[in-house]
Coordinates of C-alpha atoms in Angstrom, one line a residue:
M24 CA -32.1 24.0 -5.5
A25 CA -31.7 24.3 -1.7
K26 CA -34.2 25.7 0.6
T27 CA -32.0 26.1 3.7
L28 CA -28.3 27.1 4.1
E29 CA -27.7 23.7 5.7
Q30 CA -29.1 22.0 2.6
G31 CA -27.0 24.2 0.4
F32 CA -23.8 23.1 2.2
D33 CA -24.7 19.5 2.4
T34 CA -25.5 19.4 -1.4
F35 CA -22.2 21.2 -2.1
I36 CA -20.2 18.8 0.0
S37 CA -21.8 15.8 -1.9
W38 CA -20.6 17.4 -5.1
L39 CA -17.0 17.7 -3.7
E40 CA -16.7 14.0 -2.8
P41 CA -14.3 12.3 -5.2
L42 CA -15.8 9.6 -7.4
T43 CA -14.8 6.0 -6.8
S44 CA -14.2 5.7 -10.6
E45 CA -11.7 8.6 -10.7
H46 CA -9.8 7.3 -7.7
Q47 CA -9.6 3.8 -9.2
K48 CA -8.3 5.2 -12.5
A49 CA -5.6 7.0 -10.6
I50 CA -4.7 3.9 -8.7
S51 CA -4.4 1.9 -11.9
H52 CA -1.2 3.9 -12.7
K53 CA 0.5 2.9 -9.4
A54 CA 1.8 -0.5 -10.5
S55 CA 3.7 0.7 -13.5
V56 CA 5.3 3.6 -11.6
Q57 CA 6.3 1.3 -8.8
R58 CA 7.9 -1.2 -11.2
C59 CA 10.0 1.6 -12.7
L60 CA 11.2 2.7 -9.3
E61 CA 11.8 -0.9 -8.1
N62 CA 13.9 -1.6 -11.2
K63 CA 15.9 1.6 -11.2
H64 CA 16.2 2.6 -7.6
N65 CA 15.2 -0.5 -5.5
C66 CA 11.9 1.1 -4.2
T67 CA 10.6 -1.3 -1.5
R68 CA 6.9 -0.1 -1.4
M69 CA 4.5 2.8 -2.3
F70 CA 1.6 3.9 -0.2
E71 CA -1.0 6.6 -0.7
T72 CA -0.9 9.8 1.2
G73 CA -2.3 13.3 0.7
S74 CA -5.9 14.2 0.3
F75 CA -7.1 10.9 -1.0
G76 CA -5.2 9.1 1.7
A77 CA -6.8 11.3 4.4
G78 CA -10.3 11.3 2.9
T79 CA -10.3 15.1 2.3
G80 CA -9.9 15.1 -1.5
V81 CA -12.0 17.3 -3.8
R82 CA -13.6 15.8 -6.9
H83 CA -11.5 16.2 -10.0
K84 CA -9.2 18.7 -8.2
S85 CA -7.0 16.8 -5.8
D86 CA -3.8 15.1 -6.9
T87 CA -3.2 11.5 -6.0
D88 CA -0.1 11.4 -3.8
Y89 CA 2.2 8.5 -3.0
F90 CA 5.2 8.1 -0.8
A91 CA 7.8 5.9 -2.5
V92 CA 10.0 4.2 0.1
F93 CA 13.6 3.5 -0.8
P94 CA 16.6 2.1 1.2
A95 CA 18.4 5.2 2.6
A96 CA 21.5 4.1 0.7
N97 CA 19.7 4.4 -2.6
L98 CA 18.9 8.1 -2.0
W99 CA 21.4 10.9 -2.5
E100 CA 22.4 13.3 0.2
N101 CA 21.1 16.2 -1.9
S102 CA 17.3 15.8 -2.1
V103 CA 17.1 18.1 -5.2
Y104 CA 19.5 15.8 -7.0
T105 CA 17.4 12.8 -5.8
L106 CA 14.2 14.2 -7.2
R107 CA 15.9 15.0 -10.5
Q108 CA 17.2 11.4 -10.9
I109 CA 13.8 10.0 -10.1
K110 CA 12.2 12.3 -12.6
E111 CA 14.6 11.2 -15.3
S112 CA 13.9 7.6 -14.5
L113 CA 10.2 8.1 -14.8
Q114 CA 10.6 10.1 -18.0
E115 CA 12.5 7.2 -19.6
T116 CA 9.8 4.7 -18.5
F117 CA 6.9 6.9 -19.7
P118 CA 8.4 8.7 -22.8
R119 CA 5.0 9.6 -24.2
T120 CA 3.8 11.3 -21.0
D121 CA 4.4 15.0 -21.4
G122 CA 4.9 17.3 -18.4
I123 CA 6.7 15.1 -15.9
V124 CA 8.3 17.6 -13.6
V125 CA 9.9 18.0 -10.2
N126 CA 7.4 19.6 -7.8
S127 CA 9.2 19.4 -4.5
P128 CA 8.9 17.4 -2.4
A129 CA 7.6 15.1 -5.2
V130 CA 7.8 14.3 -8.9
R131 CA 4.5 15.0 -10.7
I132 CA 3.3 12.7 -13.5
P133 CA 0.2 13.8 -15.4
F134 CA -1.5 10.6 -16.6
G135 CA -4.9 12.1 -17.5
N136 CA -7.1 15.2 -17.8
Y137 CA -8.2 15.3 -14.2
A138 CA -6.0 16.3 -11.2
S139 CA -6.8 12.9 -9.7
E140 CA -4.7 11.4 -12.5
M141 CA -1.8 13.7 -11.6
L142 CA 0.4 11.4 -9.5
E143 CA 2.7 13.1 -7.1
I144 CA 5.5 10.7 -6.1
T145 CA 7.5 11.7 -3.0
P146 CA 10.8 9.8 -2.5
C147 CA 11.5 8.9 1.1
C148 CA 13.3 6.5 3.5
T149 CA 12.1 5.3 6.9
N150 CA 13.5 7.3 9.8
G151 CA 12.2 5.4 12.9
T152 CA 8.9 5.9 14.6
V153 CA 7.0 8.7 16.3
N154 CA 4.9 8.4 19.4
T155 CA 1.8 10.6 19.4
A156 CA -1.4 10.9 21.5
H157 CA -3.1 8.9 18.7
G158 CA -0.6 6.0 18.5
N159 CA 2.9 5.1 17.2
F160 CA 3.6 5.6 13.6
Y161 CA 6.5 5.3 11.1
K162 CA 8.1 8.6 10.1
Y163 CA 10.1 9.3 6.9
H164 CA 12.8 11.5 5.6
I165 CA 11.3 13.5 2.6
P166 CA 12.8 16.4 0.5
D167 CA 12.6 19.7 2.3
G168 CA 12.7 21.9 -0.9
L169 CA 16.1 23.2 0.0
G170 CA 18.3 20.3 -0.9
G171 CA 18.0 18.6 2.5
W172 CA 15.6 16.2 4.1
H173 CA 13.0 16.6 6.9
D174 CA 10.6 14.3 8.7
S175 CA 7.0 13.5 7.8
S176 CA 4.5 11.0 9.1
P177 CA 1.3 10.8 6.9
S178 CA -0.2 8.1 9.1
A179 CA 0.3 10.1 12.3
F180 CA -1.3 13.2 10.7
N181 CA -4.2 11.1 9.3
A182 CA -4.9 9.7 12.8
Y183 CA -4.8 13.3 14.2
V184 CA -7.4 14.4 11.6
K185 CA -9.5 11.3 12.1
H186 CA -9.6 11.8 15.9
H187 CA -11.0 15.3 15.6
D188 CA -13.3 14.4 12.8
K189 CA -14.8 11.7 15.0
R190 CA -15.0 14.1 17.9
L191 CA -16.9 16.6 15.8
G192 CA -19.4 14.1 14.4
G193 CA -17.7 13.6 11.0
K194 CA -17.8 17.3 10.1
L195 CA -14.1 18.2 10.2
K196 CA -13.2 16.4 6.9
P197 CA -16.0 18.1 5.0
L198 CA -14.9 21.4 6.4
I199 CA -11.4 20.7 5.1
Q200 CA -13.0 19.8 1.7
L201 CA -14.8 23.1 1.7
V202 CA -11.7 25.1 2.3
K203 CA -9.8 23.2 -0.4
A204 CA -12.7 23.7 -2.8
W205 CA -12.3 27.5 -2.2
K206 CA -8.6 27.1 -3.0
Y207 CA -9.2 25.1 -6.2
Y208 CA -12.2 27.0 -7.6
N209 CA -10.3 30.3 -7.1
N210 CA -6.9 29.1 -8.4
T211 CA -5.3 30.1 -5.1
P212 CA -1.6 28.9 -4.9
I213 CA -1.7 28.0 -1.3
S214 CA -0.5 24.7 0.1
S215 CA -3.2 22.1 0.5
F216 CA -1.3 20.5 3.4
Y217 CA -1.1 23.9 5.1
L218 CA -4.9 24.3 4.8
E219 CA -5.5 20.8 6.1
V220 CA -3.2 21.4 9.1
R221 CA -4.6 24.8 9.8
V222 CA -8.2 23.8 9.6
T223 CA -7.6 20.8 11.9
K224 CA -5.7 23.0 14.4
Y225 CA -8.6 25.5 14.3
A226 CA -11.1 22.7 15.0
E227 CA -9.2 21.6 18.1
G228 CA -10.8 24.5 19.9
E229 CA -14.4 23.7 18.6
S230 CA -17.0 21.5 20.2
S231 CA -19.2 21.4 17.1
I232 CA -19.0 22.5 13.4
I233 CA -21.6 24.6 11.5
Y234 CA -20.2 24.8 8.0
D235 CA -20.9 28.4 7.1
I236 CA -20.1 29.8 10.6
D237 CA -16.8 27.9 10.8
L238 CA -15.8 28.9 7.3
Y239 CA -16.4 32.5 8.2
R240 CA -14.4 32.2 11.5
F241 CA -11.6 30.3 9.8
F242 CA -11.2 32.8 7.0
K243 CA -11.4 35.6 9.6
Y244 CA -8.4 34.0 11.3
L245 CA -6.5 33.8 8.0
N246 CA -7.4 37.4 7.1
D247 CA -6.6 38.9 10.5
N248 CA -3.3 37.0 10.8
E249 CA -2.3 37.3 7.2
L250 CA -1.8 33.6 6.4
P251 CA 0.6 32.8 9.2
S252 CA 2.9 29.8 9.1
I253 CA 2.1 27.0 11.6
N254 CA 4.1 24.6 13.7
D255 CA 3.3 21.0 13.0
P256 CA 0.8 20.2 15.8
L257 CA 2.4 16.8 16.1
G258 CA 5.9 18.2 16.3
I259 CA 7.1 16.1 13.3
S260 CA 7.5 18.3 10.3
G261 CA 8.5 21.6 11.9
R262 CA 7.2 24.9 10.6
I263 CA 4.7 24.7 7.7
A264 CA 4.4 27.7 5.4
A265 CA 1.2 28.7 3.6
C266 CA 3.0 29.0 0.3
S267 CA 6.3 27.9 -1.3
T268 CA 7.2 31.4 -2.7
D269 CA 6.7 35.0 -1.9
D270 CA 4.8 35.6 -5.1
K271 CA 2.4 32.7 -4.3
Y272 CA 2.0 34.1 -0.7
N273 CA 1.1 37.6 -1.9
T274 CA -1.4 36.2 -4.5
S275 CA -3.0 33.9 -1.9
L276 CA -3.2 36.7 0.8
T277 CA -5.0 39.0 -1.7
K278 CA -7.5 36.2 -2.5
V279 CA -8.0 35.5 1.3
K280 CA -8.7 39.2 2.0
A281 CA -11.2 39.5 -0.9
D282 CA -13.1 36.3 -0.1
F283 CA -13.1 36.9 3.6
K284 CA -15.3 40.0 2.9
R285 CA -17.7 37.7 1.0
A286 CA -17.8 35.2 3.8
E287 CA -18.4 38.0 6.3
E288 CA -21.2 39.4 4.2
A289 CA -22.8 36.0 4.0
Y290 CA -22.4 35.5 7.8
N291 CA -24.0 38.9 8.6
V292 CA -27.2 38.1 6.6
R293 CA -27.5 34.4 7.3
D294 CA -30.6 35.0 9.5
S295 CA -32.1 37.9 7.7
N296 CA -31.6 37.5 3.9
L297 CA -31.0 34.0 2.8
D298 CA -31.1 34.8 -0.9
K299 CA -28.2 37.3 -0.4
C300 CA -26.4 34.8 1.8
F301 CA -26.5 32.1 -0.9
E302 CA -25.4 34.7 -3.4
R303 CA -22.3 35.7 -1.3
W304 CA -21.3 32.0 -0.8
N305 CA -21.7 31.4 -4.6
I306 CA -19.3 34.3 -5.3
F307 CA -16.9 32.9 -2.6
F308 CA -16.8 29.6 -4.3
N309 CA -16.5 31.2 -7.8
S310 CA -20.1 30.2 -9.0
E311 CA -19.8 26.6 -7.9
F312 CA -22.1 26.8 -4.9
P313 CA -25.8 25.5 -5.2
N314 CA -28.5 27.9 -6.1
R315 CA -31.4 28.5 -3.6

């Protein structure tokens, strides 16, 4: 039970934090995957990216993502073909693991019941470095979903998020977790990376974060602008779409519009009717938000 809205959000955020045990269980699968890719495709290293790598994962909901680095000569010009070859190699190595699929730009391996044991392996090769306001970082060619390759730099993006999280007193990463929790609890087929970029870009213009107010403002932006694509703020990955298909976009926009109304209702009564405010946020998060 929470007496204040601040306590409600702080409690909820504590529930969203991934467990050390679930992360360690996911990491335990890395060595066998890496051995397969070393033996079959001369993989030189694997490193963690995505939500866990950035510190914005949601308990039991976020995949565990790795970049698998290969010599450029060991990747095919067609990235779709590359993904298919890596998927087949992994299937040969893990014949009892059902559901290994290409999920561009990665190959997805479901090792357990929780999403954290759903490993997403993105094949890549180094493509020089990128100089940003937050330092110099390696960048990589990764599949672009269309058969080609485009640049990505997880370390540069993580430094960008970390910079603004520190500037905002450690409240940006929890805000990202809240937005991702909305996505997962409502089965919204919107890109997690898009949300992470969009929330951080929103936060660039803020001097402080108050979770319920900034959730309302963020969803008002998504609602009013109908889930617009965004240019990579670091100028590395180009244009980032909210969803990978038109069907997913239409579904996501419908959910954004419905849940923005709930966030707006909560915002409008935050100072006058706390019980109703909690009720609206509970509906927004599909009955996962703490009771008052």
